[in-house]
Coordinates of C-alpha atoms in Angstrom, one line a residue:
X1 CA 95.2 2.9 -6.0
X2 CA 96.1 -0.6 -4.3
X3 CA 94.3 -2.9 -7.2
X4 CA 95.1 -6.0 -6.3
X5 CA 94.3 -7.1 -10.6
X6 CA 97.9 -5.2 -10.9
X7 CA 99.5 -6.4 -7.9
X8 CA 99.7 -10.0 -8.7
X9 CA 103.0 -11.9 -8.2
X10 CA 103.5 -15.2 -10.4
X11 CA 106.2 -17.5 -9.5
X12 CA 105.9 -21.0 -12.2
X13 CA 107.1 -24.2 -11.0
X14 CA 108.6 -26.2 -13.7
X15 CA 106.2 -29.7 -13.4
X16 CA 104.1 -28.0 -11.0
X17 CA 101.6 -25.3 -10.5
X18 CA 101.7 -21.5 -10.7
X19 CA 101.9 -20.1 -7.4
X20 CA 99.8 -16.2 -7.3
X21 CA 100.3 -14.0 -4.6
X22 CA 99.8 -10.4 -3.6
X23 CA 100.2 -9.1 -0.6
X24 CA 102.4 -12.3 1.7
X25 CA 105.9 -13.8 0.6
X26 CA 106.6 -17.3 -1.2
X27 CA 108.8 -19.7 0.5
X28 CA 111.7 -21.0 -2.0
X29 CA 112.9 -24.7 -1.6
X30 CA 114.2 -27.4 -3.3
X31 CA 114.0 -25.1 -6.6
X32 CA 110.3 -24.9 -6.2
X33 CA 108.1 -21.9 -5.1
X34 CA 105.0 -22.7 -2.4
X35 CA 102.3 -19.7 -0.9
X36 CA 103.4 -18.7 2.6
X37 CA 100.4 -18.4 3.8
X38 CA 101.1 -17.4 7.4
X39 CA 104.4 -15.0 6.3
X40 CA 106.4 -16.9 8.9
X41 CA 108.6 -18.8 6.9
X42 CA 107.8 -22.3 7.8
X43 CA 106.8 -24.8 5.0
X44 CA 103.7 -26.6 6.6
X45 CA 101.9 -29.4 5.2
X46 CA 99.3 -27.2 4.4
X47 CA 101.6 -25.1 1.9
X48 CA 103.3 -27.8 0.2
X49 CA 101.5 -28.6 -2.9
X50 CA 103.1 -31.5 -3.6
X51 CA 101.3 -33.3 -0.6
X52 CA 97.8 -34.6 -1.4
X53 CA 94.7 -32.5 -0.7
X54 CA 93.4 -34.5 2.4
X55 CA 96.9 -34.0 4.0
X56 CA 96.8 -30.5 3.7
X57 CA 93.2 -30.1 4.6
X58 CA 94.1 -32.0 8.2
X59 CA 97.1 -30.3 8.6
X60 CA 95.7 -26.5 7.9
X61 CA 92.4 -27.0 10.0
X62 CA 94.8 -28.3 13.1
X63 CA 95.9 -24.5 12.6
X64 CA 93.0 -22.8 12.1
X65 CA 91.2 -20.6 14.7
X66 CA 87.4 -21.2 16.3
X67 CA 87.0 -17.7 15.1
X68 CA 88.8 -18.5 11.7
X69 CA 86.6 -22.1 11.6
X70 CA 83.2 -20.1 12.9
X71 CA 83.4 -17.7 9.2
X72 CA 83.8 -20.1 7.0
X73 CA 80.4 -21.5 7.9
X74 CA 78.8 -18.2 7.0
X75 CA 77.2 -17.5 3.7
X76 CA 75.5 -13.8 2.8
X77 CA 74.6 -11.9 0.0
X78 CA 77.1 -8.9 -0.9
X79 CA 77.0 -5.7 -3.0
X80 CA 80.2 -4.6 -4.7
X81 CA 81.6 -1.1 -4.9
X82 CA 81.4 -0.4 -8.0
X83 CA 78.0 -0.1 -7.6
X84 CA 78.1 2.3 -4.7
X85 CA 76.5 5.7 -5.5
X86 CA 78.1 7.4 -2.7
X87 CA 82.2 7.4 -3.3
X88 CA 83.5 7.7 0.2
X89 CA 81.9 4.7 0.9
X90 CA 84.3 2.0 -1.1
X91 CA 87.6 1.3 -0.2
X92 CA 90.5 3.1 -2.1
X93 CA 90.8 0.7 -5.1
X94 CA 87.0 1.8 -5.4
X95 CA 85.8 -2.0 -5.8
X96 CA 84.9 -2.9 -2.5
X97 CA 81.5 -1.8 -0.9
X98 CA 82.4 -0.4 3.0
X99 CA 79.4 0.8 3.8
X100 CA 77.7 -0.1 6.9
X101 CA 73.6 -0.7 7.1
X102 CA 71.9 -1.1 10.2
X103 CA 68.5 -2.8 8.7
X104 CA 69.4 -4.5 5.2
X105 CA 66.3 -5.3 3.7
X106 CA 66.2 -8.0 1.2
X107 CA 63.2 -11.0 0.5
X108 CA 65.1 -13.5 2.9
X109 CA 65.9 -11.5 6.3
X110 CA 66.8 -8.1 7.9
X111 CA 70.4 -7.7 9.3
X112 CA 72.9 -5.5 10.2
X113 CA 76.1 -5.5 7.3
X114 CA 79.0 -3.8 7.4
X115 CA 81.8 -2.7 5.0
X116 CA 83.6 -5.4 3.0
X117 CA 87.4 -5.0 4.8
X118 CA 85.9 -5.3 8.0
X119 CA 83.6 -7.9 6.7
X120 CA 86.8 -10.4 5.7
X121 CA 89.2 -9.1 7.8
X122 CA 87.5 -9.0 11.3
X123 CA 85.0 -10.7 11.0
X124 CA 86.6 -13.5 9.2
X125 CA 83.4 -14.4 6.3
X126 CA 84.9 -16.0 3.6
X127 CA 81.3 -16.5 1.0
X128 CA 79.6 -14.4 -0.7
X129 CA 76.9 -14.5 -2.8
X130 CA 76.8 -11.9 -5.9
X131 CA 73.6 -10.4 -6.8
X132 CA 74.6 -7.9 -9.3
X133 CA 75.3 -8.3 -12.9
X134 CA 78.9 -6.7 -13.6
X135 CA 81.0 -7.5 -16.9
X136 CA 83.6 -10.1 -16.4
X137 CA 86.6 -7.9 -15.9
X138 CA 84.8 -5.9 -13.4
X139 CA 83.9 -9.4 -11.4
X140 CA 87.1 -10.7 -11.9
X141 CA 88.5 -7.6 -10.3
X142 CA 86.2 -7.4 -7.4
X143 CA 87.2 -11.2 -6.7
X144 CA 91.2 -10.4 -7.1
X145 CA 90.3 -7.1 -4.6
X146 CA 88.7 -9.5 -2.3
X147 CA 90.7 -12.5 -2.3
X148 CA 94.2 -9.7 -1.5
X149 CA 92.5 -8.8 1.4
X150 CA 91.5 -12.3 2.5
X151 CA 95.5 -13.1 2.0
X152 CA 96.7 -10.6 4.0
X153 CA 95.0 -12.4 7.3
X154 CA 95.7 -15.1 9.8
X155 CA 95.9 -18.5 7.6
X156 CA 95.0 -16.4 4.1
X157 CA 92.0 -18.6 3.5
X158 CA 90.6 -17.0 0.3
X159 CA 87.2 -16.0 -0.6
X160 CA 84.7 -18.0 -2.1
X161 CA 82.1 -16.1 -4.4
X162 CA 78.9 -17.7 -5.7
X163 CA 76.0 -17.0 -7.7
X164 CA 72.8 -18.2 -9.1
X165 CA 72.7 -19.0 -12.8
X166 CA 74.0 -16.3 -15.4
X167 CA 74.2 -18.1 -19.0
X168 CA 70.9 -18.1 -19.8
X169 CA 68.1 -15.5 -21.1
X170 CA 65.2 -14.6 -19.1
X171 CA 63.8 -12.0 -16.6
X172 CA 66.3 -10.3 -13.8
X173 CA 64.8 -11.9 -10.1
X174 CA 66.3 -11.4 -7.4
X175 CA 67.3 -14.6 -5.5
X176 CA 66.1 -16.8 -8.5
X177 CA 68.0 -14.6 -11.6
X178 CA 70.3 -12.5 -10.6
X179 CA 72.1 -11.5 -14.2
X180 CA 71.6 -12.1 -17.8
X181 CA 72.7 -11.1 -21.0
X182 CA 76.7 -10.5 -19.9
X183 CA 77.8 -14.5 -19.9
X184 CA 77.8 -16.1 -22.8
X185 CA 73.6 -16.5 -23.3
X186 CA 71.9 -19.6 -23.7
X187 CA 68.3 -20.2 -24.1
X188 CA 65.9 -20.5 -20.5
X189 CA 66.3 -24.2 -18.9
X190 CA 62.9 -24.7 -20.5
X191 CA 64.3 -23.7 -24.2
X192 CA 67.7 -26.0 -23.2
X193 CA 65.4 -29.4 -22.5
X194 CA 63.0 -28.6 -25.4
X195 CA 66.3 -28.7 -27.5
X196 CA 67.8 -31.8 -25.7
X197 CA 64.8 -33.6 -26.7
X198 CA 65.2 -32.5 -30.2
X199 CA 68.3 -32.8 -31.0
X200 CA 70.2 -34.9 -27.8
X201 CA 71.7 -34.8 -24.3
X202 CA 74.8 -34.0 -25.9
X203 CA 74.2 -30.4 -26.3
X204 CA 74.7 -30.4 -22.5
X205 CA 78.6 -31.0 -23.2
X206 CA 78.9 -27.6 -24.7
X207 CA 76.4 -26.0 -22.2
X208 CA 78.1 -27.2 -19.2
X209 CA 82.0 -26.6 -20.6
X210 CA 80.6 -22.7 -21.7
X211 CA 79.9 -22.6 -18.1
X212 CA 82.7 -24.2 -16.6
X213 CA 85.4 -21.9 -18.8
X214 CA 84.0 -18.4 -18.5
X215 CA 83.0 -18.9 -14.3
X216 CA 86.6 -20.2 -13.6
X217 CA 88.2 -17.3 -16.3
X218 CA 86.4 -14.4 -13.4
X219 CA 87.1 -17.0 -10.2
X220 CA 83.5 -17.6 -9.4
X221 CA 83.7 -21.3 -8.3
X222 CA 80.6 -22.2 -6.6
X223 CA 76.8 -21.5 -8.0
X224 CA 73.3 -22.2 -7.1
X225 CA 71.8 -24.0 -10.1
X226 CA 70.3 -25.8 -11.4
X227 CA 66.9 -27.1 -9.9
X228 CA 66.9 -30.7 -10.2
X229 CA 63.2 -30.6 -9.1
X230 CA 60.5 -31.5 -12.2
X231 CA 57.8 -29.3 -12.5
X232 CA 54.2 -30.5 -12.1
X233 CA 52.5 -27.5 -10.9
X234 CA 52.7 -24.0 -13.3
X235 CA 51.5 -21.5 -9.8
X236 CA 54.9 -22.8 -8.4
X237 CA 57.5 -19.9 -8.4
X238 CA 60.5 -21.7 -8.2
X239 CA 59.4 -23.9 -11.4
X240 CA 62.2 -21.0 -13.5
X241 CA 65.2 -22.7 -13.6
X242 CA 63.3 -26.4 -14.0
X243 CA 64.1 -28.5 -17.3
X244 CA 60.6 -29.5 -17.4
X245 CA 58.3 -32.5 -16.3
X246 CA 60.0 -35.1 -17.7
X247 CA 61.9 -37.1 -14.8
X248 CA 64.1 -39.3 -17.7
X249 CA 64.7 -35.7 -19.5
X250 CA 65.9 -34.4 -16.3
X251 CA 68.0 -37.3 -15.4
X252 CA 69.7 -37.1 -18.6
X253 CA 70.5 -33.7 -17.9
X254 CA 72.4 -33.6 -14.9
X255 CA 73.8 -37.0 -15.2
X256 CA 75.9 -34.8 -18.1
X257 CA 75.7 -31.1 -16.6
X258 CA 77.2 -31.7 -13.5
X259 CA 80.5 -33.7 -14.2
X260 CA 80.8 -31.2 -17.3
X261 CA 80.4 -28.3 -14.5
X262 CA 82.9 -29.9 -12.4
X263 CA 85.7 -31.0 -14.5
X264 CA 85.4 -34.5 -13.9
X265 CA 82.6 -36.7 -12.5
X266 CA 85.0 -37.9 -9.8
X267 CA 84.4 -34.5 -8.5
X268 CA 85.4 -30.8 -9.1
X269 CA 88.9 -30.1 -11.0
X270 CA 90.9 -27.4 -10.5
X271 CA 89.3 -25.5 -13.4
X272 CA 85.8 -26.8 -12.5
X273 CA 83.2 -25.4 -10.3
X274 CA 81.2 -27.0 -7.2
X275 CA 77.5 -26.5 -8.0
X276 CA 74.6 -26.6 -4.8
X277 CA 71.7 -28.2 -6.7
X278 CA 68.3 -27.1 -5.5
X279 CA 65.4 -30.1 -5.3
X280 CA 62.1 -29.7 -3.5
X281 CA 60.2 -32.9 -4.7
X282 CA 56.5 -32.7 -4.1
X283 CA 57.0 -29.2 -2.6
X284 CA 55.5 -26.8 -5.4
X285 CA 52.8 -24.4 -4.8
X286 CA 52.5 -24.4 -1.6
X287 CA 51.0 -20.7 -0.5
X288 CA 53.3 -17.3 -1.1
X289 CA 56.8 -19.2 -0.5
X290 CA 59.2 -18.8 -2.8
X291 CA 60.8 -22.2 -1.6
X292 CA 60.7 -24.3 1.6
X293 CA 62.7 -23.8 4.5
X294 CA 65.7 -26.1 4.6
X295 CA 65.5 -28.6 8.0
X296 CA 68.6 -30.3 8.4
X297 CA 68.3 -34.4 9.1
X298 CA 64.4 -34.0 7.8
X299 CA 62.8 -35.4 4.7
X300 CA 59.9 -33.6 2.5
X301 CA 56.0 -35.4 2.9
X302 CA 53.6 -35.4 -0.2
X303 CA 51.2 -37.4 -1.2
X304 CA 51.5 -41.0 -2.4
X305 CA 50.1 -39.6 -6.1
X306 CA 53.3 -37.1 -6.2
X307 CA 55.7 -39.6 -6.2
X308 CA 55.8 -41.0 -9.5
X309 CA 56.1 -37.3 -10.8
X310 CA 59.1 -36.7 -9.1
X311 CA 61.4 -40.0 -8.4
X312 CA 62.0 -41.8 -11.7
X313 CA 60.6 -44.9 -12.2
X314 CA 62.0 -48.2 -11.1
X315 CA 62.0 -49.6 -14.9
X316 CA 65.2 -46.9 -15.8
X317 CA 68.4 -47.8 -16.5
X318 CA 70.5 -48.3 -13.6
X319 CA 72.8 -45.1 -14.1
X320 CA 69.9 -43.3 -13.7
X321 CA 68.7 -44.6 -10.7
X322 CA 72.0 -44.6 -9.0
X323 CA 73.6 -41.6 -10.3
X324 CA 70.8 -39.1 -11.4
X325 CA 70.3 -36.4 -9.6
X326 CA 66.2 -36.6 -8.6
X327 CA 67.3 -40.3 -7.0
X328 CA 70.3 -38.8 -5.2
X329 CA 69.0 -35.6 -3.9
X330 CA 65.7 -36.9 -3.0
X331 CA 66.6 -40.0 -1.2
X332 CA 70.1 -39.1 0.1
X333 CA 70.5 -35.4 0.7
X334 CA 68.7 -33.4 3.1
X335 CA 65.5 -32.1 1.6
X336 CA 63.4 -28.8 2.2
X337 CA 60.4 -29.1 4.5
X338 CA 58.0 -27.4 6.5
X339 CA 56.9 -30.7 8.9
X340 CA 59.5 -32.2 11.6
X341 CA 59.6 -35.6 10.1
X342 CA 61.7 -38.5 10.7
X343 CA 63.7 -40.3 8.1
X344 CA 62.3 -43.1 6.3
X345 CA 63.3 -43.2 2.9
X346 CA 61.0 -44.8 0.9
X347 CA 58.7 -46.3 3.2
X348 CA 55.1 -44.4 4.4
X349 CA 56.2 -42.4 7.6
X350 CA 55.7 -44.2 10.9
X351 CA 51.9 -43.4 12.0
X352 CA 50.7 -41.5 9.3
X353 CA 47.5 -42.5 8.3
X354 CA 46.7 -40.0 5.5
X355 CA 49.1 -42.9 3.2
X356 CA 51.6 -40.5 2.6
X357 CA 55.4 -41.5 1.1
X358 CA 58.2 -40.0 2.4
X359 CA 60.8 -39.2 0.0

């Protein structure tokens, strides 16, 4: 059985990082040890560690192919094999799902999927989004088992796995909750700003360095979480995974939670984790949808009355109006929305006579 968990070669730099590899060769120079990522020998700009990361970014996409470029800018949702009932449908380490399934059914679309090697390999799809709930040492060895097959193609760009939430306690949903009860457990977002109120933002610290340890100890290094929306309206479904009502509370949260996510607040660290966080301001029940459809270069309308409920007020401190989270996701990022609207942040949209604010 090829596990790649088993079939990891470290080579330590003295003053410099560990290099891991599996199945392609290191390049030795200078007394130092770099990934050859290509197996050709040739110390690129992209291999050499010791150049900064925008260097090697510009220097590896130069190499990389349309084909290579195309499947990093897919995303889909992925079973593993371990969870396979029927055997001869994994690969031989028994980790890897290779089944293929004409209609996949699941509560966002109906596709075609097919096995996992031919998913990475061929088809070059480098994220994947992990519904299941597996112990750690069984997710850490599906992301190894991955991440070996990644390595042995063109450039070796490795895989990326991500996940909604999985350190707190509450129902199993797929696409809102996908696992509980395995990660270290923490109380419901609800439970978390209840005690923040009580006892302090600082309880965040812990919350967000639990997080950050045990999803880089497995290599899951992107999640979906948290909702930086506030929740006015109890019939909305998305309102699990909310810390509440209060926009200062919320502020206060992930002005700490996402730096202590990331590493740093100048941005993701090498043992930190990116986070996509979700915010549909004014959007909450609106019918049967579980969440608005995402329209790139569009803002969200709602009423002039929903405003207040979901920007902080002007008479905040200034961190929180130029670094929280409702301010930055709802007046700079692209927000969810069902109309065509044009951009005009802050101001009533051109022609609209109902009075409403864009935000």
């Amino acid at each position: 059985m090829n596990k790649a968990s088993t079939n990891i070669h470290f080579y330590k730099n003295e003053n410099g990082p560990v290099i891991r590899v599996t199945v392609k060769p290191v390049i030795e120079k200078d007394g130092l040890y770099f990934r050859d990522l290509t197996g050709d020998g040739r110390l690129a700009p992209y291999k050499d560690w010791r150049n900064t990361p925008a260097k090697r970014a510009a220097s590896l996409a130069a190499e990389l192919s349309a084909d290579e470029k195309i499947g990093m800018l897919f995303v889909n949702s992925w079973k593993m094999g371990i969870y396979q009932e029927d055997r001869t449908k994994v690969d031989e380490s028994g980790l890897l799902n290779e089944e293929i399934v004409e209609q996949d059914e699941s509560i966002f679309n109906v596709e075609n999927t097919y096995g996992t090697t031919c998913t990475v390999k061929e088809m070059g799809i480098r994220h994947f989004i992990l519904r299941q709930n597996p112990r750690p040492g069984e997710l850490a060895d599906w992301i190894n088992q991955l991440n070996m097959v990644a390595e042995g193609t063109g450039h070796a760009l490795p895989v990326m796995v991500l996940s909604n939430s999985r350190n707190e306690h509450g129902e199993i949903v797929f696409g809102m909750n996908d696992a509980a009860g395995v990660f270290a457990t923490w109380p419901g977002t609800m439970g978390i700003a209840a005690a923040v109120r009580g006892n302090g933002p600082e309880l965040i610290d812990s919350f967000a360095r639990c997080i950050r340890m045990e999803w880089d100890a497995v290599g899951m290094k992107k999640g979906y979480m948290y909702m930086a929306d506030v929740m006015t309206d109890p019939r909305w479904q998305r309102s699990y995974g909310t810390f509440g009502e209060d926009p200062e509370l919320v502020c206060a949260i992930m002005e700490r939670l996402i730096p202590g996510i990331q590493g740093s607040s100048q941005g993701v660290t090498r043992e930190g984790g990116g986070r996509h966080h979700q915010a549909f301001p004014g959007r909450q029940s609106q019918g049967k949808r579980i969440r608005p459809p995402l329209c790139p270069g569009t803002v969200e309308c709602v009423p002039d009355r929903g405003q207040p409920a979901h920007i902080p007020p002007a008479c905040l401190p200034d961190s929180h109006r130029q670094k929280g989270i409702l301010h930055h996701a709802v007046l700079c990022q692209t927000i969810g929305c069902q109309e065509q609207v044009p951009v005009w942040a802050g101001r009533r949209c051109h022609g609209d006579g109902a009075g409403r604010l864009c935000v």
